[in-house]
Amino acid sequence: MIGNILIVDDEPAALKLLKDILTADDHVVRPFNNGELALRSIMVEAPELILLDIRMQGMSGFEVCRRIKQDERLKDIPVIFIRAASDMDEKVRAFLGGGVDYITKPFQKEEVIARVKTHIALSHTIQRMKSIAESLRMSEESLKMAQALAHLGHWEWDIKSGRFICFEEMCRILGVDPHGLMANQAAFLQTVRPDDRERVANHLSSVQAGNSFDIEYRIILKSGKVRVVHGKGEVFSSVDSRLTKIIGTIQDIQERDSAKILVFIQDITERKELQSKLEEQANTDVLTGCDSRRYFLAHAAQEFIRLRHYGGEMSMLMLDLDYFKGVNDTYGHQVGDAVLKKTGTGLPGTHARGRCNGPARRRGVRHHAAGNRGRQGFRNRRALVSGCRCRGNSH
């Protein structure tokens, strides 16, 4: 197994020998004759394995190892110390300082190759395990996120021990401590509303006979709030067909049902708004903005009935545009439309205005005394005459 190896030894002959042995075994080797240069290289590119001489001029091997182990990025790199054969104290200190192994001078080629291969393989295995652990951690985080988004929790019930394990999202749904474990099935059933408790208990009992379950029931939170949930459960057996555990899920469907109600309310609201707009368009003359003929006459009829019942007076004016055909023939239909718009908006007051067939206008005037009706009609006519001009000409 090829490895990226860094060697540190201040003896040129020993450094060359180790380099030749490991290079011949297809390893990538970086040799250094002092600790300072070695540390700089390690900071740039971390090796998979370090062979480190203990006794060196300047910075000792122990000091180099100490600095490596202090760095969070480098502390897991395995270090094999190179030591004199007779020094037991250095051997003990090497292990206490973080070394994983040692080789002695003078070197034995087979020993060097065997120890290096062992620790390179071990380093690769550790890296794979770390990668797998990180993948599992990310998968667990993704699962937690997905369960939270779906309001879906899960639980495990160990048949032999009776232990009932409530996982994080389920604890949130039940409103219990996410760091605690439910002692048994009875503790779980205490969260179920009394009206549903017997039914849920019967389903859990049936699972022990090898049956799955799929039910909806209600739980009661510590706050007293009732929550509707959907529960499922499946049985898992050992190789000899004995029941070992039950795994189940619980989903909060209270929020789902509330969302359905909200969507239904929104749908009704949008439909009513659309209906209101359609009615407004049907009751309004598009060109002038006045009431349509049908709506105006219906409104006038209601006013007649109201005044007949409660008393009072109402006047209705019928206004016609004389020579209107001449306006269209002389100036075109765009100018004619402008005259109609001006007529519809030029009537003073806040009374109802309606457009009948053709250019005629009807106008309802409410609550005028008998002596005021004529004057009101005269003011309306004068306002229209003074306001309607086509390209500088009055009509």
Short mmCIF file of C-alpha atoms in Angstrom, two decimals:
data_model
loop_
_atom_site.label_atom_id
_atom_site.label_comp_id
_atom_site.label_asym_id
_atom_site.label_seq_id
_atom_site.Cartn_x
_atom_site.Cartn_y
_atom_site.Cartn_z
CA MET A 1 0.00 0.00 0.00
CA ILE A 2 1.60 3.27 -1.16
CA GLY A 3 1.94 6.02 1.43
CA ASN A 4 3.00 9.67 1.63
CA ILE A 5 5.85 9.56 4.16
CA LEU A 6 7.98 12.30 5.72
CA ILE A 7 11.40 11.39 7.21
CA VAL A 8 13.35 13.62 9.62
CA ASP A 9 16.94 12.66 10.56
CA ASP A 10 20.04 14.86 10.83
CA GLU A 11 22.38 11.99 9.89
CA PRO A 12 22.75 12.06 6.07
CA ALA A 13 23.58 8.34 5.79
CA ALA A 14 20.54 7.26 7.86
CA LEU A 15 18.28 9.68 5.98
CA LYS A 16 19.45 8.36 2.59
CA LEU A 17 19.10 4.73 3.66
CA LEU A 18 15.52 5.17 4.86
CA LYS A 19 14.64 7.11 1.72
CA ASP A 20 16.07 4.39 -0.54
CA ILE A 21 14.29 1.58 1.36
CA LEU A 22 10.88 3.25 1.24
CA THR A 23 11.20 4.60 -2.30
CA ALA A 24 12.03 1.11 -3.52
CA ASP A 25 8.79 -0.04 -1.89
CA ASP A 26 6.89 2.55 -4.03
CA HIS A 27 6.20 5.05 -1.24
CA VAL A 28 6.33 8.81 -1.81
CA VAL A 29 9.09 10.10 0.48
CA ARG A 30 10.02 13.62 1.65
CA PRO A 31 13.39 13.64 3.52
CA PHE A 32 14.49 16.49 5.87
CA ASN A 33 17.63 16.86 7.96
CA ASN A 34 16.16 19.17 10.66
CA GLY A 35 12.91 19.72 12.53
CA GLU A 36 12.27 23.31 11.43
CA LEU A 37 12.22 22.48 7.72
CA ALA A 38 10.13 19.38 8.38
CA LEU A 39 7.46 21.38 10.26
CA ARG A 40 7.22 23.92 7.43
CA SER A 41 6.68 21.13 4.91
CA ILE A 42 4.08 19.44 7.13
CA MET A 43 2.13 22.71 7.36
CA VAL A 44 2.01 22.91 3.56
CA GLU A 45 1.06 19.26 2.97
CA ALA A 46 0.33 16.82 5.76
CA PRO A 47 1.90 13.36 5.25
CA GLU A 48 0.23 10.06 6.11
CA LEU A 49 3.16 8.91 8.26
CA ILE A 50 6.21 10.55 9.89
CA LEU A 51 9.51 8.82 10.69
CA LEU A 52 11.23 11.03 13.28
CA ASP A 53 14.71 10.74 14.77
CA ILE A 54 14.77 11.49 18.49
CA ARG A 55 18.29 12.89 18.80
CA MET A 56 18.89 15.76 16.39
CA GLN A 57 20.88 18.97 16.52
CA GLY A 58 18.76 22.01 17.26
CA MET A 59 15.12 20.92 17.62
CA SER A 60 14.82 17.40 19.02
CA GLY A 61 12.43 14.78 17.75
CA PHE A 62 10.36 15.08 20.94
CA GLU A 63 9.88 18.82 20.37
CA VAL A 64 8.88 18.29 16.72
CA CYS A 65 6.34 15.68 17.83
CA ARG A 66 5.00 17.96 20.58
CA ARG A 67 4.33 20.76 18.08
CA ILE A 68 2.63 18.37 15.67
CA LYS A 69 0.33 17.00 18.38
CA GLN A 70 -0.62 20.54 19.48
CA ASP A 71 -2.02 21.33 16.03
CA GLU A 72 -5.63 20.17 15.57
CA ARG A 73 -5.04 19.64 11.85
CA LEU A 74 -1.95 17.45 12.36
CA LYS A 75 -2.40 15.69 15.70
CA ASP A 76 -3.76 12.46 14.18
CA ILE A 77 -0.74 11.87 11.91
CA PRO A 78 1.05 8.72 13.19
CA VAL A 79 4.68 9.23 14.25
CA ILE A 80 7.27 6.42 14.28
CA PHE A 81 10.31 7.38 16.33
CA ILE A 82 13.86 6.43 15.32
CA ARG A 83 15.97 5.67 18.41
CA ALA A 84 19.13 4.03 19.64
CA ALA A 85 18.72 0.34 20.41
CA SER A 86 19.87 0.51 24.02
CA ASP A 87 17.95 3.54 25.36
CA MET A 88 14.82 2.29 27.19
CA ASP A 89 14.04 5.72 28.69
CA GLU A 90 13.76 7.25 25.22
CA LYS A 91 11.48 4.40 24.16
CA VAL A 92 9.05 5.09 27.02
CA ARG A 93 9.19 8.84 26.46
CA ALA A 94 8.50 8.32 22.74
CA PHE A 95 5.23 6.53 23.47
CA LEU A 96 4.22 9.05 26.13
CA GLY A 97 4.93 11.87 23.65
CA GLY A 98 2.46 10.53 21.11
CA GLY A 99 4.49 8.06 19.08
CA VAL A 100 2.71 4.99 17.71
CA ASP A 101 5.82 2.85 17.15
CA TYR A 102 9.60 2.92 16.90
CA ILE A 103 12.44 1.52 14.82
CA THR A 104 16.00 1.16 15.99
CA LYS A 105 19.35 1.93 14.49
CA PRO A 106 21.00 0.26 12.68
CA PHE A 107 17.97 -0.30 10.42
CA GLN A 108 16.73 -3.68 9.31
CA LYS A 109 15.15 -3.31 5.87
CA GLU A 110 12.41 -5.91 6.45
CA GLU A 111 11.48 -4.38 9.83
CA VAL A 112 11.26 -0.85 8.39
CA ILE A 113 9.07 -1.99 5.49
CA ALA A 114 6.80 -4.09 7.75
CA ARG A 115 6.25 -1.36 10.36
CA VAL A 116 5.66 1.32 7.74
CA LYS A 117 3.17 -0.83 5.82
CA THR A 118 1.30 -1.65 9.04
CA HIS A 119 0.86 1.99 10.05
CA ILE A 120 0.07 3.19 6.52
CA ALA A 121 -2.68 0.57 6.31
CA LEU A 122 -3.91 1.53 9.78
CA SER A 123 -3.89 5.22 8.80
CA HIS A 124 -5.94 4.50 5.67
CA THR A 125 -8.39 2.43 7.72
CA ILE A 126 -8.80 5.22 10.27
CA GLN A 127 -9.40 7.76 7.51
CA ARG A 128 -12.05 5.51 5.94
CA MET A 129 -13.73 5.09 9.32
CA LYS A 130 -13.73 8.84 9.84
CA SER A 131 -15.22 9.34 6.39
CA ILE A 132 -17.91 6.75 7.11
CA ALA A 133 -18.63 8.34 10.49
CA GLU A 134 -18.96 11.76 8.86
CA SER A 135 -21.29 10.35 6.21
CA LEU A 136 -23.41 8.75 8.93
CA ARG A 137 -23.48 12.02 10.86
CA MET A 138 -24.61 13.91 7.77
CA SER A 139 -27.23 11.25 7.03
CA GLU A 140 -28.55 11.52 10.58
CA GLU A 141 -28.71 15.30 10.29
CA SER A 142 -30.56 15.00 6.98
CA LEU A 143 -32.96 12.47 8.51
CA LYS A 144 -33.61 14.76 11.48
CA MET A 145 -34.27 17.68 9.16
CA ALA A 146 -36.58 15.62 6.94
CA GLN A 147 -38.48 14.33 9.98
CA ALA A 148 -38.83 17.84 11.38
CA LEU A 149 -40.14 19.15 8.06
CA ALA A 150 -42.61 16.26 7.83
CA HIS A 151 -43.48 16.47 11.57
CA LEU A 152 -42.57 12.78 11.73
CA GLY A 153 -40.94 11.17 14.76
CA HIS A 154 -40.04 7.56 15.51
CA TRP A 155 -39.63 5.23 18.46
CA GLU A 156 -38.25 1.78 19.30
CA TRP A 157 -39.65 -0.72 21.76
CA ASP A 158 -37.26 -3.46 22.90
CA ILE A 159 -39.42 -6.51 23.56
CA LYS A 160 -36.99 -8.27 25.91
CA SER A 161 -36.14 -5.33 28.17
CA GLY A 162 -39.42 -3.47 27.72
CA ARG A 163 -37.47 -0.25 27.16
CA PHE A 164 -39.33 2.29 25.06
CA ILE A 165 -36.97 4.74 23.29
CA CYS A 166 -38.43 8.04 22.17
CA PHE A 167 -36.27 9.85 19.59
CA GLU A 168 -35.86 13.60 19.28
CA GLU A 169 -38.61 14.60 16.83
CA MET A 170 -41.12 12.30 18.51
CA CYS A 171 -40.28 13.90 21.87
CA ARG A 172 -40.99 17.30 20.32
CA ILE A 173 -44.36 16.08 19.04
CA LEU A 174 -45.23 14.58 22.44
CA GLY A 175 -43.94 17.65 24.27
CA VAL A 176 -41.51 15.68 26.48
CA ASP A 177 -37.81 16.11 27.31
CA PRO A 178 -35.80 15.23 24.15
CA HIS A 179 -32.82 14.14 26.28
CA GLY A 180 -34.79 11.64 28.34
CA LEU A 181 -35.99 8.13 27.64
CA MET A 182 -39.44 6.80 28.38
CA ALA A 183 -39.13 3.99 30.87
CA ASN A 184 -41.65 1.68 29.19
CA GLN A 185 -44.78 1.39 27.11
CA ALA A 186 -46.96 2.57 30.01
CA ALA A 187 -45.09 5.89 30.13
CA PHE A 188 -45.82 6.40 26.44
CA LEU A 189 -49.50 5.57 26.89
CA GLN A 190 -49.76 8.27 29.55
CA THR A 191 -49.32 10.85 26.79
CA VAL A 192 -52.34 9.45 24.91
CA ARG A 193 -55.73 11.01 25.54
CA PRO A 194 -57.78 8.76 27.90
CA ASP A 195 -60.54 8.32 25.29
CA ASP A 196 -58.00 6.80 22.86
CA ARG A 197 -55.67 5.07 25.33
CA GLU A 198 -57.29 1.63 25.33
CA ARG A 199 -57.48 1.53 21.54
CA VAL A 200 -53.78 2.45 21.19
CA ALA A 201 -52.80 -0.11 23.86
CA ASN A 202 -54.70 -2.82 21.98
CA HIS A 203 -52.85 -1.99 18.76
CA LEU A 204 -49.49 -2.11 20.55
CA SER A 205 -50.40 -5.48 22.03
CA SER A 206 -51.40 -6.83 18.63
CA VAL A 207 -47.96 -5.94 17.30
CA GLN A 208 -46.41 -8.42 19.73
CA ALA A 209 -48.38 -11.09 17.89
CA GLY A 210 -46.64 -10.08 14.67
CA ASN A 211 -49.20 -7.60 13.35
CA SER A 212 -48.42 -4.10 12.13
CA PHE A 213 -50.67 -1.16 12.98
CA ASP A 214 -51.76 2.09 11.35
CA ILE A 215 -54.00 4.36 13.46
CA GLU A 216 -54.86 7.96 14.24
CA TYR A 217 -55.26 9.06 17.84
CA ARG A 218 -54.95 12.06 20.13
CA ILE A 219 -52.26 12.97 22.62
CA ILE A 220 -52.28 15.51 25.44
CA LEU A 221 -49.31 17.84 25.91
CA LYS A 222 -48.18 19.07 29.32
CA SER A 223 -49.83 22.38 28.49
CA GLY A 224 -53.16 20.58 28.16
CA LYS A 225 -53.30 21.10 24.41
CA VAL A 226 -54.68 18.18 22.39
CA ARG A 227 -52.77 17.11 19.28
CA VAL A 228 -53.94 14.67 16.60
CA VAL A 229 -51.27 12.21 15.42
CA HIS A 230 -50.94 9.35 12.95
CA GLY A 231 -49.07 6.29 14.20
CA LYS A 232 -47.56 3.27 12.42
CA GLY A 233 -45.65 0.27 13.75
CA GLU A 234 -43.73 -2.73 12.36
CA VAL A 235 -42.28 -5.84 14.02
CA PHE A 236 -38.65 -6.98 13.64
CA SER A 237 -37.63 -10.57 14.36
CA SER A 238 -34.35 -12.41 14.93
CA VAL A 239 -33.05 -15.19 12.69
CA ASP A 240 -34.95 -17.75 14.80
CA SER A 241 -38.22 -15.79 14.24
CA ARG A 242 -38.38 -14.45 17.78
CA LEU A 243 -39.69 -10.90 18.16
CA THR A 244 -36.86 -8.57 19.11
CA LYS A 245 -38.20 -5.05 18.74
CA ILE A 246 -40.96 -2.89 17.36
CA ILE A 247 -40.18 0.28 15.44
CA GLY A 248 -42.90 2.83 14.96
CA THR A 249 -43.50 6.33 13.68
CA ILE A 250 -45.73 9.12 14.86
CA GLN A 251 -46.71 12.06 12.66
CA ASP A 252 -48.29 15.29 13.81
CA ILE A 253 -51.30 15.71 11.50
CA GLN A 254 -52.84 18.53 13.54
CA GLU A 255 -50.80 21.09 11.58
CA ARG A 256 -51.54 19.26 8.33
CA ASP A 257 -55.29 19.48 8.96
CA SER A 258 -54.95 23.13 9.98
CA ALA A 259 -53.10 23.77 6.73
CA LYS A 260 -55.95 22.16 4.79
CA ILE A 261 -58.44 24.45 6.54
CA LEU A 262 -56.26 27.47 5.79
CA VAL A 263 -55.99 26.49 2.12
CA PHE A 264 -59.77 25.99 2.03
CA ILE A 265 -60.36 29.43 3.57
CA GLN A 266 -57.91 31.00 1.14
CA ASP A 267 -59.63 29.23 -1.75
CA ILE A 268 -63.07 30.53 -0.64
CA THR A 269 -61.68 34.05 -0.17
CA GLU A 270 -60.13 34.12 -3.63
CA ARG A 271 -63.35 32.79 -5.15
CA LYS A 272 -65.42 35.45 -3.37
CA GLU A 273 -63.03 38.20 -4.47
CA LEU A 274 -63.22 36.99 -8.07
CA GLN A 275 -67.01 36.82 -7.86
CA SER A 276 -67.10 40.39 -6.51
CA LYS A 277 -64.92 41.64 -9.36
CA LEU A 278 -67.09 39.90 -11.95
CA GLU A 279 -70.23 41.40 -10.44
CA GLU A 280 -68.63 44.85 -10.45
CA GLN A 281 -67.68 44.47 -14.11
CA ALA A 282 -71.19 43.27 -14.99
CA ASN A 283 -72.79 46.22 -13.16
CA THR A 284 -70.53 48.92 -14.63
CA ASP A 285 -70.43 50.45 -18.09
CA VAL A 286 -66.87 49.93 -19.29
CA LEU A 287 -66.63 53.14 -21.34
CA THR A 288 -68.09 55.72 -18.94
CA GLY A 289 -67.69 54.10 -15.54
CA CYS A 290 -71.42 54.68 -14.88
CA ASP A 291 -73.79 51.97 -13.70
CA SER A 292 -74.98 49.63 -16.43
CA ARG A 293 -78.59 50.01 -17.62
CA ARG A 294 -79.76 46.86 -15.82
CA TYR A 295 -78.05 47.70 -12.53
CA PHE A 296 -79.15 51.36 -12.60
CA LEU A 297 -82.82 50.51 -13.18
CA ALA A 298 -82.73 47.86 -10.45
CA HIS A 299 -81.15 50.38 -8.08
CA ALA A 300 -83.79 52.99 -8.97
CA ALA A 301 -86.57 50.47 -8.32
CA GLN A 302 -85.15 49.78 -4.86
CA GLU A 303 -85.08 53.51 -4.15
CA PHE A 304 -88.75 53.86 -5.19
CA ILE A 305 -89.71 51.03 -2.83
CA ARG A 306 -87.67 52.50 0.04
CA LEU A 307 -89.13 56.00 -0.39
CA ARG A 308 -92.65 54.63 -0.69
CA HIS A 309 -92.16 52.82 2.60
CA TYR A 310 -90.32 55.49 4.57
CA GLY A 311 -91.47 58.61 2.73
CA GLY A 312 -89.44 61.27 0.98
CA GLU A 313 -88.86 62.34 -2.58
CA MET A 314 -86.49 61.42 -5.38
CA SER A 315 -85.94 62.93 -8.79
CA MET A 316 -84.68 61.16 -11.90
CA LEU A 317 -83.23 63.09 -14.81
CA MET A 318 -83.06 61.75 -18.36
CA LEU A 319 -80.22 63.51 -20.21
CA ASP A 320 -79.65 63.12 -23.94
CA LEU A 321 -76.70 64.32 -26.00
CA ASP A 322 -78.03 66.27 -28.98
CA TYR A 323 -76.18 66.05 -32.29
CA PHE A 324 -73.94 63.29 -30.94
CA LYS A 325 -73.85 61.56 -34.31
CA GLY A 326 -72.30 64.71 -35.74
CA VAL A 327 -69.50 64.51 -33.18
CA ASN A 328 -68.66 60.96 -34.27
CA ASP A 329 -68.91 61.85 -37.98
CA THR A 330 -66.82 65.01 -37.67
CA TYR A 331 -64.16 64.06 -35.13
CA GLY A 332 -64.24 60.26 -35.13
CA HIS A 333 -65.31 57.65 -32.61
CA GLN A 334 -62.34 58.21 -30.29
CA VAL A 335 -63.49 61.79 -29.70
CA GLY A 336 -67.07 60.55 -29.36
CA ASP A 337 -65.96 58.11 -26.67
CA ALA A 338 -64.14 60.94 -24.91
CA VAL A 339 -67.37 62.98 -24.88
CA LEU A 340 -69.26 60.05 -23.35
CA LYS A 341 -66.58 59.62 -20.66
CA LYS A 342 -66.67 63.36 -19.89
CA THR A 343 -70.45 63.26 -19.65
CA GLY A 344 -70.37 60.31 -17.28
CA THR A 345 -67.83 61.92 -14.94
CA GLY A 346 -69.00 65.53 -15.35
CA LEU A 347 -72.29 65.24 -13.48
CA PRO A 348 -71.88 67.07 -10.13
CA GLY A 349 -72.78 65.56 -6.79
CA THR A 350 -72.48 62.03 -5.50
CA HIS A 351 -75.71 60.60 -6.91
CA ALA A 352 -76.12 57.42 -8.91
CA ARG A 353 -75.31 57.63 -12.62
CA GLY A 354 -76.38 55.10 -15.21
CA ARG A 355 -75.93 54.76 -18.97
CA CYS A 356 -78.89 53.60 -21.05
CA ASN A 357 -78.75 52.36 -24.65
CA GLY A 358 -77.06 54.90 -26.87
CA PRO A 359 -75.64 58.16 -25.56
CA ALA A 360 -78.54 58.95 -23.23
CA ARG A 361 -77.90 59.27 -19.47
CA ARG A 362 -80.18 58.75 -16.54
CA ARG A 363 -79.33 60.20 -13.22
CA GLY A 364 -81.02 59.51 -9.89
CA VAL A 365 -81.16 62.50 -7.52
CA ARG A 366 -82.17 61.68 -3.97
CA HIS A 367 -84.03 63.66 -1.35
CA HIS A 368 -84.62 66.95 -3.10
CA ALA A 369 -87.49 69.18 -1.99
CA ALA A 370 -90.02 69.89 -4.71
CA GLY A 371 -88.72 73.46 -5.25
CA ASN A 372 -85.16 72.30 -5.69
CA ARG A 373 -85.65 69.71 -8.40
CA GLY A 374 -85.79 72.17 -11.28
CA ARG A 375 -82.78 74.12 -10.10
CA GLN A 376 -80.80 70.88 -9.67
CA GLY A 377 -81.60 69.80 -13.23
CA PHE A 378 -80.56 73.22 -14.58
CA ARG A 379 -77.22 73.03 -12.74
CA ASN A 380 -76.58 69.56 -14.18
CA ARG A 381 -77.23 70.79 -17.73
CA ARG A 382 -75.03 73.85 -17.29
CA ALA A 383 -72.18 71.73 -15.87
CA LEU A 384 -72.31 69.39 -18.84
CA VAL A 385 -72.44 72.19 -21.43
CA SER A 386 -69.47 74.00 -19.89
CA GLY A 387 -67.44 70.81 -19.57
CA CYS A 388 -67.84 69.20 -23.02
CA ARG A 389 -65.43 70.64 -25.57
CA CYS A 390 -64.07 68.79 -28.59
CA ARG A 391 -60.84 70.23 -30.01
CA GLY A 392 -61.71 73.66 -28.65
CA ASN A 393 -65.41 73.60 -29.73
CA SER A 394 -68.34 73.39 -27.30
CA HIS A 395 -71.17 70.95 -28.03
#
